[in-house]
Amino acid sequence: MVQLTYAVTGVASGIGAELARILTRRGDRVIGFDIREPEGPLARFIPLDLSDAASIAQAATQVDEPLDGLCNNAGLPPRTGLEETILQVNFIGTRAFTRAMLPHLRRDASIVNMASRAGHGWPEAVEQVKRLGRLTRRDQLARFIEAERLDATRCYNLTKEAVILWTIAEAETMVERGIRINSLSPGGIATGILGDFQKAFGDRMARNVKRAGRPGKPEEIAEIAAFLLSPASHWIKGTDIAIDGGMGAFNQTDAMDLHGLRLPQQAGDP
């Protein structure tokens, strides 16, 4: 079996930690990046602070081997007081880190960007996403937040909308490089930051989780990320995949009144 090498950001906890565990268990090497050193098994750990341009550049220069894939998993939740850092870490810094890592990616490599179901409002926010996309430095963000009148929740949603649209926008260029790029959109995952999302999204999130039956598990997202990183996903390109226990389908059914399309009720049905 050929051993592959993957770079994963945000490996100290949650989905990133589970992804590193899954990849390592199947015999692959994982170079992990995070602001703090994880306890899990890694081939190598490199410190990375996505809020700091110098840290991004330094981390990328420490990679000295070809990579078969990169998972941009690191991110911040919608927490009041972190508006600027959310924009920087979740999108501006992640995009900059990806650019810095491109020389290390083999042809046929895969990039997986961690978005969110909260980013699925992008069709109504395309112009605002484009305005964010024109920014490249952290010192531009305070003025942007003021001009756009953003709170922490909107900053988070905007970054995830941006991740989805950036993935789509990069798809053709990456195909020309021989690289696949896709995004994942989890919804309601039971990690250490679930409370931040419950506070930010309130009753709407509670209803969605109730309808789905439970929050998702980090390993359920990590398993899909591992597949997208692997050569087995070779024909999936430029796609966003929702992993939300059906939450998106429930909301679309309500919004478009699709209830009449369901299977006809029969005697004995619940």
PDB file of C-alpha atoms in Angstrom:
ATOM      1  CA  MET A   1       0.000   0.000   0.000  1.00  0.00           C
ATOM      2  CA  VAL A   2       1.313   3.444  -0.964  1.00  0.00           C
ATOM      3  CA  GLN A   3       1.728   5.783   2.001  1.00  0.00           C
ATOM      4  CA  LEU A   4       0.365   9.279   1.324  1.00  0.00           C
ATOM      5  CA  THR A   5       1.207  12.514   3.126  1.00  0.00           C
ATOM      6  CA  TYR A   6      -1.410  15.086   4.093  1.00  0.00           C
ATOM      7  CA  ALA A   7      -1.331  18.504   5.732  1.00  0.00           C
ATOM      8  CA  VAL A   8      -4.202  19.246   8.115  1.00  0.00           C
ATOM      9  CA  THR A   9      -4.814  22.517   9.951  1.00  0.00           C
ATOM     10  CA  GLY A  10      -6.646  22.712  13.266  1.00  0.00           C
ATOM     11  CA  VAL A  11      -5.465  19.267  14.425  1.00  0.00           C
ATOM     12  CA  ALA A  12      -5.498  19.968  18.173  1.00  0.00           C
ATOM     13  CA  SER A  13      -9.193  19.235  18.635  1.00  0.00           C
ATOM     14  CA  GLY A  14     -12.547  18.436  17.042  1.00  0.00           C
ATOM     15  CA  ILE A  15     -12.796  17.456  13.392  1.00  0.00           C
ATOM     16  CA  GLY A  16      -9.107  18.071  12.711  1.00  0.00           C
ATOM     17  CA  ALA A  17      -8.002  15.739  15.513  1.00  0.00           C
ATOM     18  CA  GLU A  18     -10.364  13.037  14.263  1.00  0.00           C
ATOM     19  CA  LEU A  19      -9.147  13.481  10.679  1.00  0.00           C
ATOM     20  CA  ALA A  20      -5.515  13.109  11.760  1.00  0.00           C
ATOM     21  CA  ARG A  21      -6.447   9.952  13.669  1.00  0.00           C
ATOM     22  CA  ILE A  22      -8.334   8.438  10.715  1.00  0.00           C
ATOM     23  CA  LEU A  23      -5.575   9.191   8.202  1.00  0.00           C
ATOM     24  CA  THR A  24      -2.871   7.852  10.518  1.00  0.00           C
ATOM     25  CA  ARG A  25      -4.874   4.705  11.250  1.00  0.00           C
ATOM     26  CA  ARG A  26      -5.130   3.888   7.557  1.00  0.00           C
ATOM     27  CA  GLY A  27      -1.357   4.216   7.185  1.00  0.00           C
ATOM     28  CA  ASP A  28      -0.933   7.766   5.883  1.00  0.00           C
ATOM     29  CA  ARG A  29       1.401  10.440   7.239  1.00  0.00           C
ATOM     30  CA  VAL A  30      -0.106  13.616   8.698  1.00  0.00           C
ATOM     31  CA  ILE A  31       1.683  16.921   9.057  1.00  0.00           C
ATOM     32  CA  GLY A  32      -0.446  18.802  11.559  1.00  0.00           C
ATOM     33  CA  PHE A  33      -0.773  22.574  11.939  1.00  0.00           C
ATOM     34  CA  ASP A  34      -2.339  24.393  14.861  1.00  0.00           C
ATOM     35  CA  ILE A  35      -1.808  27.278  17.243  1.00  0.00           C
ATOM     36  CA  ARG A  36      -1.203  24.730  20.016  1.00  0.00           C
ATOM     37  CA  GLU A  37       0.464  21.340  19.850  1.00  0.00           C
ATOM     38  CA  PRO A  38      -1.954  18.401  19.802  1.00  0.00           C
ATOM     39  CA  GLU A  39      -1.726  15.205  21.808  1.00  0.00           C
ATOM     40  CA  GLY A  40      -2.738  12.874  18.975  1.00  0.00           C
ATOM     41  CA  PRO A  41      -0.411  10.932  16.660  1.00  0.00           C
ATOM     42  CA  LEU A  42       1.230  12.967  13.906  1.00  0.00           C
ATOM     43  CA  ALA A  43       4.198  12.414  11.635  1.00  0.00           C
ATOM     44  CA  ARG A  44       5.115  16.031  12.322  1.00  0.00           C
ATOM     45  CA  PHE A  45       3.685  19.128  14.010  1.00  0.00           C
ATOM     46  CA  ILE A  46       4.252  22.682  12.727  1.00  0.00           C
ATOM     47  CA  PRO A  47       2.929  25.688  14.712  1.00  0.00           C
ATOM     48  CA  LEU A  48       0.543  27.888  12.744  1.00  0.00           C
ATOM     49  CA  ASP A  49      -1.357  31.021  13.705  1.00  0.00           C
ATOM     50  CA  LEU A  50      -3.668  31.939  10.829  1.00  0.00           C
ATOM     51  CA  SER A  51      -4.230  35.383  12.340  1.00  0.00           C
ATOM     52  CA  ASP A  52      -0.553  36.245  11.737  1.00  0.00           C
ATOM     53  CA  ALA A  53       0.836  36.624   8.198  1.00  0.00           C
ATOM     54  CA  ALA A  54       4.401  35.964   9.411  1.00  0.00           C
ATOM     55  CA  SER A  55       3.330  32.704  11.058  1.00  0.00           C
ATOM     56  CA  ILE A  56       1.604  31.602   7.840  1.00  0.00           C
ATOM     57  CA  ALA A  57       4.739  32.222   5.788  1.00  0.00           C
ATOM     58  CA  GLN A  58       6.993  30.565   8.358  1.00  0.00           C
ATOM     59  CA  ALA A  59       4.813  27.468   8.657  1.00  0.00           C
ATOM     60  CA  ALA A  60       4.731  26.927   4.897  1.00  0.00           C
ATOM     61  CA  THR A  61       8.521  27.216   4.597  1.00  0.00           C
ATOM     62  CA  GLN A  62       8.944  24.452   7.182  1.00  0.00           C
ATOM     63  CA  VAL A  63       7.282  21.916   4.891  1.00  0.00           C
ATOM     64  CA  ASP A  64      10.087  20.089   3.110  1.00  0.00           C
ATOM     65  CA  GLU A  65       8.305  17.208   1.362  1.00  0.00           C
ATOM     66  CA  PRO A  66       5.642  16.738  -1.327  1.00  0.00           C
ATOM     67  CA  LEU A  67       2.044  16.600  -0.132  1.00  0.00           C
ATOM     68  CA  ASP A  68      -0.832  14.519  -1.459  1.00  0.00           C
ATOM     69  CA  GLY A  69      -3.436  16.802   0.056  1.00  0.00           C
ATOM     70  CA  LEU A  70      -4.293  19.727   2.302  1.00  0.00           C
ATOM     71  CA  CYS A  71      -7.310  20.041   4.583  1.00  0.00           C
ATOM     72  CA  ASN A  72      -8.035  23.606   5.675  1.00  0.00           C
ATOM     73  CA  ASN A  73      -9.933  22.727   8.825  1.00  0.00           C
ATOM     74  CA  ALA A  74      -8.844  25.417  11.320  1.00  0.00           C
ATOM     75  CA  GLY A  75     -11.409  28.099  12.129  1.00  0.00           C
ATOM     76  CA  LEU A  76     -13.062  30.208  14.793  1.00  0.00           C
ATOM     77  CA  PRO A  77     -16.726  30.127  15.905  1.00  0.00           C
ATOM     78  CA  PRO A  78     -19.086  33.142  15.987  1.00  0.00           C
ATOM     79  CA  ARG A  79     -17.866  34.672  19.247  1.00  0.00           C
ATOM     80  CA  THR A  80     -18.491  38.342  20.094  1.00  0.00           C
ATOM     81  CA  GLY A  81     -15.280  40.363  20.271  1.00  0.00           C
ATOM     82  CA  LEU A  82     -13.459  38.228  17.683  1.00  0.00           C
ATOM     83  CA  GLU A  83     -15.011  39.734  14.555  1.00  0.00           C
ATOM     84  CA  GLU A  84     -11.742  40.767  12.903  1.00  0.00           C
ATOM     85  CA  THR A  85      -9.982  37.542  13.847  1.00  0.00           C
ATOM     86  CA  ILE A  86     -12.867  35.437  12.518  1.00  0.00           C
ATOM     87  CA  LEU A  87     -12.567  37.077   9.095  1.00  0.00           C
ATOM     88  CA  GLN A  88      -8.791  36.696   9.154  1.00  0.00           C
ATOM     89  CA  VAL A  89      -8.547  33.091  10.351  1.00  0.00           C
ATOM     90  CA  ASN A  90     -11.548  31.567   8.613  1.00  0.00           C
ATOM     91  CA  PHE A  91     -10.943  33.108   5.202  1.00  0.00           C
ATOM     92  CA  ILE A  92      -8.123  35.617   4.632  1.00  0.00           C
ATOM     93  CA  GLY A  93      -5.498  33.564   6.498  1.00  0.00           C
ATOM     94  CA  THR A  94      -6.766  30.233   5.208  1.00  0.00           C
ATOM     95  CA  ARG A  95      -6.599  31.453   1.633  1.00  0.00           C
ATOM     96  CA  ALA A  96      -3.092  32.865   2.166  1.00  0.00           C
ATOM     97  CA  PHE A  97      -1.912  29.607   3.723  1.00  0.00           C
ATOM     98  CA  THR A  98      -3.287  27.637   0.781  1.00  0.00           C
ATOM     99  CA  ARG A  99      -1.425  29.851  -1.659  1.00  0.00           C
ATOM    100  CA  ALA A 100       1.798  29.359   0.324  1.00  0.00           C
ATOM    101  CA  MET A 101       1.310  25.586   0.351  1.00  0.00           C
ATOM    102  CA  LEU A 102       0.654  25.177  -3.376  1.00  0.00           C
ATOM    103  CA  PRO A 103       4.331  24.566  -4.287  1.00  0.00           C
ATOM    104  CA  HIS A 104       4.311  21.550  -1.958  1.00  0.00           C
ATOM    105  CA  LEU A 105       1.235  19.902  -3.464  1.00  0.00           C
ATOM    106  CA  ARG A 106       1.806  17.085  -5.920  1.00  0.00           C
ATOM    107  CA  ARG A 107      -0.082  16.821  -9.163  1.00  0.00           C
ATOM    108  CA  ASP A 108      -3.249  14.804  -8.359  1.00  0.00           C
ATOM    109  CA  ALA A 109      -3.319  16.263  -4.833  1.00  0.00           C
ATOM    110  CA  SER A 110      -6.572  17.242  -3.148  1.00  0.00           C
ATOM    111  CA  ILE A 111      -7.559  20.370  -1.195  1.00  0.00           C
ATOM    112  CA  VAL A 112     -10.491  20.125   1.219  1.00  0.00           C
ATOM    113  CA  ASN A 113     -11.842  23.359   2.690  1.00  0.00           C
ATOM    114  CA  MET A 114     -14.013  23.207   5.808  1.00  0.00           C
ATOM    115  CA  ALA A 115     -17.008  25.476   5.253  1.00  0.00           C
ATOM    116  CA  SER A 116     -20.320  25.210   7.128  1.00  0.00           C
ATOM    117  CA  ARG A 117     -24.041  24.894   6.587  1.00  0.00           C
ATOM    118  CA  ALA A 118     -24.081  28.484   7.876  1.00  0.00           C
ATOM    119  CA  GLY A 119     -22.437  29.430   4.581  1.00  0.00           C
ATOM    120  CA  HIS A 120     -25.324  28.218   2.450  1.00  0.00           C
ATOM    121  CA  GLY A 121     -26.821  31.704   2.376  1.00  0.00           C
ATOM    122  CA  TRP A 122     -24.210  32.646  -0.225  1.00  0.00           C
ATOM    123  CA  PRO A 123     -26.670  33.145  -3.139  1.00  0.00           C
ATOM    124  CA  GLU A 124     -28.027  36.260  -1.384  1.00  0.00           C
ATOM    125  CA  ALA A 125     -24.563  37.433  -0.285  1.00  0.00           C
ATOM    126  CA  VAL A 126     -22.438  37.117  -3.431  1.00  0.00           C
ATOM    127  CA  GLU A 127     -21.596  40.806  -3.697  1.00  0.00           C
ATOM    128  CA  GLN A 128     -20.576  41.071  -0.044  1.00  0.00           C
ATOM    129  CA  VAL A 129     -18.445  37.933  -0.430  1.00  0.00           C
ATOM    130  CA  LYS A 130     -16.739  39.524  -3.436  1.00  0.00           C
ATOM    131  CA  ARG A 131     -15.964  42.625  -1.380  1.00  0.00           C
ATOM    132  CA  LEU A 132     -14.382  40.449   1.312  1.00  0.00           C
ATOM    133  CA  GLY A 133     -12.489  38.530  -1.351  1.00  0.00           C
ATOM    134  CA  ARG A 134     -10.737  41.705  -2.505  1.00  0.00           C
ATOM    135  CA  LEU A 135      -9.078  42.042   0.908  1.00  0.00           C
ATOM    136  CA  THR A 136      -5.686  40.442   1.528  1.00  0.00           C
ATOM    137  CA  ARG A 137      -4.403  41.908   4.821  1.00  0.00           C
ATOM    138  CA  ARG A 138      -5.607  41.940   8.400  1.00  0.00           C
ATOM    139  CA  ASP A 139      -5.186  45.713   8.672  1.00  0.00           C
ATOM    140  CA  GLN A 140      -8.002  46.102   6.112  1.00  0.00           C
ATOM    141  CA  LEU A 141     -10.550  44.217   8.196  1.00  0.00           C
ATOM    142  CA  ALA A 142     -11.547  46.737  10.877  1.00  0.00           C
ATOM    143  CA  ARG A 143     -12.700  49.240   8.268  1.00  0.00           C
ATOM    144  CA  PHE A 144     -14.492  46.489   6.346  1.00  0.00           C
ATOM    145  CA  ILE A 145     -16.383  45.371   9.475  1.00  0.00           C
ATOM    146  CA  GLU A 146     -17.438  48.944  10.189  1.00  0.00           C
ATOM    147  CA  ALA A 147     -18.499  49.648   6.614  1.00  0.00           C
ATOM    148  CA  GLU A 148     -20.460  46.401   6.319  1.00  0.00           C
ATOM    149  CA  ARG A 149     -21.889  46.673   9.867  1.00  0.00           C
ATOM    150  CA  LEU A 150     -20.953  43.116  10.771  1.00  0.00           C
ATOM    151  CA  ASP A 151     -21.422  41.373  14.098  1.00  0.00           C
ATOM    152  CA  ALA A 152     -19.652  38.138  15.067  1.00  0.00           C
ATOM    153  CA  THR A 153     -22.363  35.859  13.701  1.00  0.00           C
ATOM    154  CA  ARG A 154     -22.446  37.616  10.351  1.00  0.00           C
ATOM    155  CA  CYS A 155     -18.629  37.547  10.210  1.00  0.00           C
ATOM    156  CA  TYR A 156     -18.717  33.790  10.704  1.00  0.00           C
ATOM    157  CA  ASN A 157     -21.452  33.187   8.134  1.00  0.00           C
ATOM    158  CA  LEU A 158     -19.705  35.470   5.656  1.00  0.00           C
ATOM    159  CA  THR A 159     -16.412  33.613   5.955  1.00  0.00           C
ATOM    160  CA  LYS A 160     -18.110  30.286   5.323  1.00  0.00           C
ATOM    161  CA  GLU A 161     -19.969  31.724   2.329  1.00  0.00           C
ATOM    162  CA  ALA A 162     -16.592  32.950   1.113  1.00  0.00           C
ATOM    163  CA  VAL A 163     -14.969  29.540   1.580  1.00  0.00           C
ATOM    164  CA  ILE A 164     -17.669  27.890  -0.539  1.00  0.00           C
ATOM    165  CA  LEU A 165     -17.467  30.477  -3.333  1.00  0.00           C
ATOM    166  CA  TRP A 166     -13.651  30.584  -3.224  1.00  0.00           C
ATOM    167  CA  THR A 167     -13.634  26.796  -3.657  1.00  0.00           C
ATOM    168  CA  ILE A 168     -15.925  27.095  -6.675  1.00  0.00           C
ATOM    169  CA  ALA A 169     -13.874  29.958  -8.127  1.00  0.00           C
ATOM    170  CA  GLU A 170     -10.604  28.036  -7.801  1.00  0.00           C
ATOM    171  CA  ALA A 171     -11.903  24.783  -9.287  1.00  0.00           C
ATOM    172  CA  GLU A 172     -10.860  25.330 -12.914  1.00  0.00           C
ATOM    173  CA  THR A 173      -7.463  26.798 -12.060  1.00  0.00           C
ATOM    174  CA  MET A 174      -6.768  23.873  -9.766  1.00  0.00           C
ATOM    175  CA  VAL A 175      -7.853  21.368 -12.411  1.00  0.00           C
ATOM    176  CA  GLU A 176      -5.288  22.939 -14.731  1.00  0.00           C
ATOM    177  CA  ARG A 177      -2.682  22.282 -12.017  1.00  0.00           C
ATOM    178  CA  GLY A 178      -3.912  18.708 -11.670  1.00  0.00           C
ATOM    179  CA  ILE A 179      -5.303  19.427  -8.199  1.00  0.00           C
ATOM    180  CA  ARG A 180      -8.833  18.827  -6.899  1.00  0.00           C
ATOM    181  CA  ILE A 181     -10.485  21.339  -4.573  1.00  0.00           C
ATOM    182  CA  ASN A 182     -13.771  20.836  -2.702  1.00  0.00           C
ATOM    183  CA  SER A 183     -15.492  22.100   0.430  1.00  0.00           C
ATOM    184  CA  LEU A 184     -17.471  20.442   3.207  1.00  0.00           C
ATOM    185  CA  SER A 185     -20.366  22.088   5.043  1.00  0.00           C
ATOM    186  CA  PRO A 186     -21.028  20.458   8.410  1.00  0.00           C
ATOM    187  CA  GLY A 187     -24.055  21.443  10.446  1.00  0.00           C
ATOM    188  CA  GLY A 188     -24.488  21.152  14.208  1.00  0.00           C
ATOM    189  CA  ILE A 189     -21.405  19.138  15.197  1.00  0.00           C
ATOM    190  CA  ALA A 190     -20.748  18.095  18.801  1.00  0.00           C
ATOM    191  CA  THR A 191     -17.312  19.639  19.334  1.00  0.00           C
ATOM    192  CA  GLY A 192     -15.984  21.886  22.092  1.00  0.00           C
ATOM    193  CA  ILE A 193     -17.341  24.969  20.310  1.00  0.00           C
ATOM    194  CA  LEU A 194     -20.913  23.706  19.862  1.00  0.00           C
ATOM    195  CA  GLY A 195     -22.008  26.093  22.630  1.00  0.00           C
ATOM    196  CA  ASP A 196     -20.836  29.085  20.586  1.00  0.00           C
ATOM    197  CA  PHE A 197     -23.104  28.033  17.742  1.00  0.00           C
ATOM    198  CA  GLN A 198     -26.034  27.376  20.067  1.00  0.00           C
ATOM    199  CA  LYS A 199     -25.638  30.889  21.456  1.00  0.00           C
ATOM    200  CA  ALA A 200     -25.235  32.490  18.019  1.00  0.00           C
ATOM    201  CA  PHE A 201     -28.049  30.664  16.212  1.00  0.00           C
ATOM    202  CA  GLY A 202     -30.380  30.011  19.143  1.00  0.00           C
ATOM    203  CA  ASP A 203     -33.770  28.414  18.563  1.00  0.00           C
ATOM    204  CA  ARG A 204     -33.158  27.893  14.855  1.00  0.00           C
ATOM    205  CA  MET A 205     -30.219  25.602  15.562  1.00  0.00           C
ATOM    206  CA  ALA A 206     -32.075  23.839  18.367  1.00  0.00           C
ATOM    207  CA  ARG A 207     -34.969  23.062  15.991  1.00  0.00           C
ATOM    208  CA  ASN A 208     -32.626  21.774  13.298  1.00  0.00           C
ATOM    209  CA  VAL A 209     -30.767  19.489  15.693  1.00  0.00           C
ATOM    210  CA  LYS A 210     -34.055  18.187  17.103  1.00  0.00           C
ATOM    211  CA  ARG A 211     -35.345  17.363  13.627  1.00  0.00           C
ATOM    212  CA  ALA A 212     -32.069  15.622  12.753  1.00  0.00           C
ATOM    213  CA  GLY A 213     -32.263  13.610  15.978  1.00  0.00           C
ATOM    214  CA  ARG A 214     -28.857  14.613  17.349  1.00  0.00           C
ATOM    215  CA  PRO A 215     -25.810  16.757  16.587  1.00  0.00           C
ATOM    216  CA  GLY A 216     -23.239  15.287  14.230  1.00  0.00           C
ATOM    217  CA  LYS A 217     -20.059  13.672  15.494  1.00  0.00           C
ATOM    218  CA  PRO A 218     -16.599  15.019  14.573  1.00  0.00           C
ATOM    219  CA  GLU A 219     -15.562  11.629  13.211  1.00  0.00           C
ATOM    220  CA  GLU A 220     -18.532  11.630  10.824  1.00  0.00           C
ATOM    221  CA  ILE A 221     -17.219  14.788   9.182  1.00  0.00           C
ATOM    222  CA  ALA A 222     -13.611  13.596   9.324  1.00  0.00           C
ATOM    223  CA  GLU A 223     -14.468  10.381   7.488  1.00  0.00           C
ATOM    224  CA  ILE A 224     -15.858  12.353   4.538  1.00  0.00           C
ATOM    225  CA  ALA A 225     -12.843  14.693   4.586  1.00  0.00           C
ATOM    226  CA  ALA A 226     -10.528  11.668   4.505  1.00  0.00           C
ATOM    227  CA  PHE A 227     -12.377  10.327   1.467  1.00  0.00           C
ATOM    228  CA  LEU A 228     -12.176  13.673  -0.355  1.00  0.00           C
ATOM    229  CA  LEU A 229      -8.445  13.831   0.348  1.00  0.00           C
ATOM    230  CA  SER A 230      -7.921  10.322  -1.013  1.00  0.00           C
ATOM    231  CA  PRO A 231      -7.393   9.374  -4.673  1.00  0.00           C
ATOM    232  CA  ALA A 232     -10.732   7.507  -4.518  1.00  0.00           C
ATOM    233  CA  SER A 233     -12.553  10.866  -4.880  1.00  0.00           C
ATOM    234  CA  HIS A 234     -10.740  11.739  -8.106  1.00  0.00           C
ATOM    235  CA  TRP A 235     -13.822  12.892 -10.081  1.00  0.00           C
ATOM    236  CA  ILE A 236     -15.234  15.179  -7.358  1.00  0.00           C
ATOM    237  CA  LYS A 237     -14.076  18.708  -8.138  1.00  0.00           C
ATOM    238  CA  GLY A 238     -15.311  22.179  -7.197  1.00  0.00           C
ATOM    239  CA  THR A 239     -18.167  20.835  -5.096  1.00  0.00           C
ATOM    240  CA  ASP A 240     -19.574  21.714  -1.682  1.00  0.00           C
ATOM    241  CA  ILE A 241     -20.887  18.712   0.246  1.00  0.00           C
ATOM    242  CA  ALA A 242     -23.316  19.291   3.111  1.00  0.00           C
ATOM    243  CA  ILE A 243     -23.013  16.896   6.059  1.00  0.00           C
ATOM    244  CA  ASP A 244     -25.855  18.016   8.297  1.00  0.00           C
ATOM    245  CA  GLY A 245     -28.057  15.057   9.170  1.00  0.00           C
ATOM    246  CA  GLY A 246     -30.710  16.275   6.740  1.00  0.00           C
ATOM    247  CA  MET A 247     -31.086  19.783   8.217  1.00  0.00           C
ATOM    248  CA  GLY A 248     -30.717  21.482   4.844  1.00  0.00           C
ATOM    249  CA  ALA A 249     -33.300  19.175   3.253  1.00  0.00           C
ATOM    250  CA  PHE A 250     -35.774  19.824   6.065  1.00  0.00           C
ATOM    251  CA  ASN A 251     -35.460  23.593   5.645  1.00  0.00           C
ATOM    252  CA  GLN A 252     -35.726  23.434   1.842  1.00  0.00           C
ATOM    253  CA  THR A 253     -38.841  21.291   2.136  1.00  0.00           C
ATOM    254  CA  ASP A 254     -40.411  23.898   4.408  1.00  0.00           C
ATOM    255  CA  ALA A 255     -39.306  26.899   2.317  1.00  0.00           C
ATOM    256  CA  MET A 256     -40.567  25.459  -0.997  1.00  0.00           C
ATOM    257  CA  ASP A 257     -43.549  23.597   0.502  1.00  0.00           C
ATOM    258  CA  LEU A 258     -42.436  20.264  -0.913  1.00  0.00           C
ATOM    259  CA  HIS A 259     -44.490  18.220   1.556  1.00  0.00           C
ATOM    260  CA  GLY A 260     -46.898  17.167  -1.205  1.00  0.00           C
ATOM    261  CA  LEU A 261     -44.091  15.293  -2.980  1.00  0.00           C
ATOM    262  CA  ARG A 262     -43.691  12.829  -0.143  1.00  0.00           C
ATOM    263  CA  LEU A 263     -44.756   9.210  -0.451  1.00  0.00           C
ATOM    264  CA  PRO A 264     -48.525   8.874  -0.008  1.00  0.00           C
ATOM    265  CA  GLN A 265     -49.553   7.910   3.493  1.00  0.00           C
ATOM    266  CA  GLN A 266     -50.819   4.367   3.993  1.00  0.00           C
ATOM    267  CA  ALA A 267     -52.530   2.632   6.864  1.00  0.00           C
ATOM    268  CA  GLY A 268     -50.035   1.813   9.573  1.00  0.00           C
ATOM    269  CA  ASP A 269     -47.601   4.610   8.683  1.00  0.00           C
ATOM    270  CA  PRO A 270     -46.283   6.544  11.708  1.00  0.00           C
TER     271      PRO A 270
END
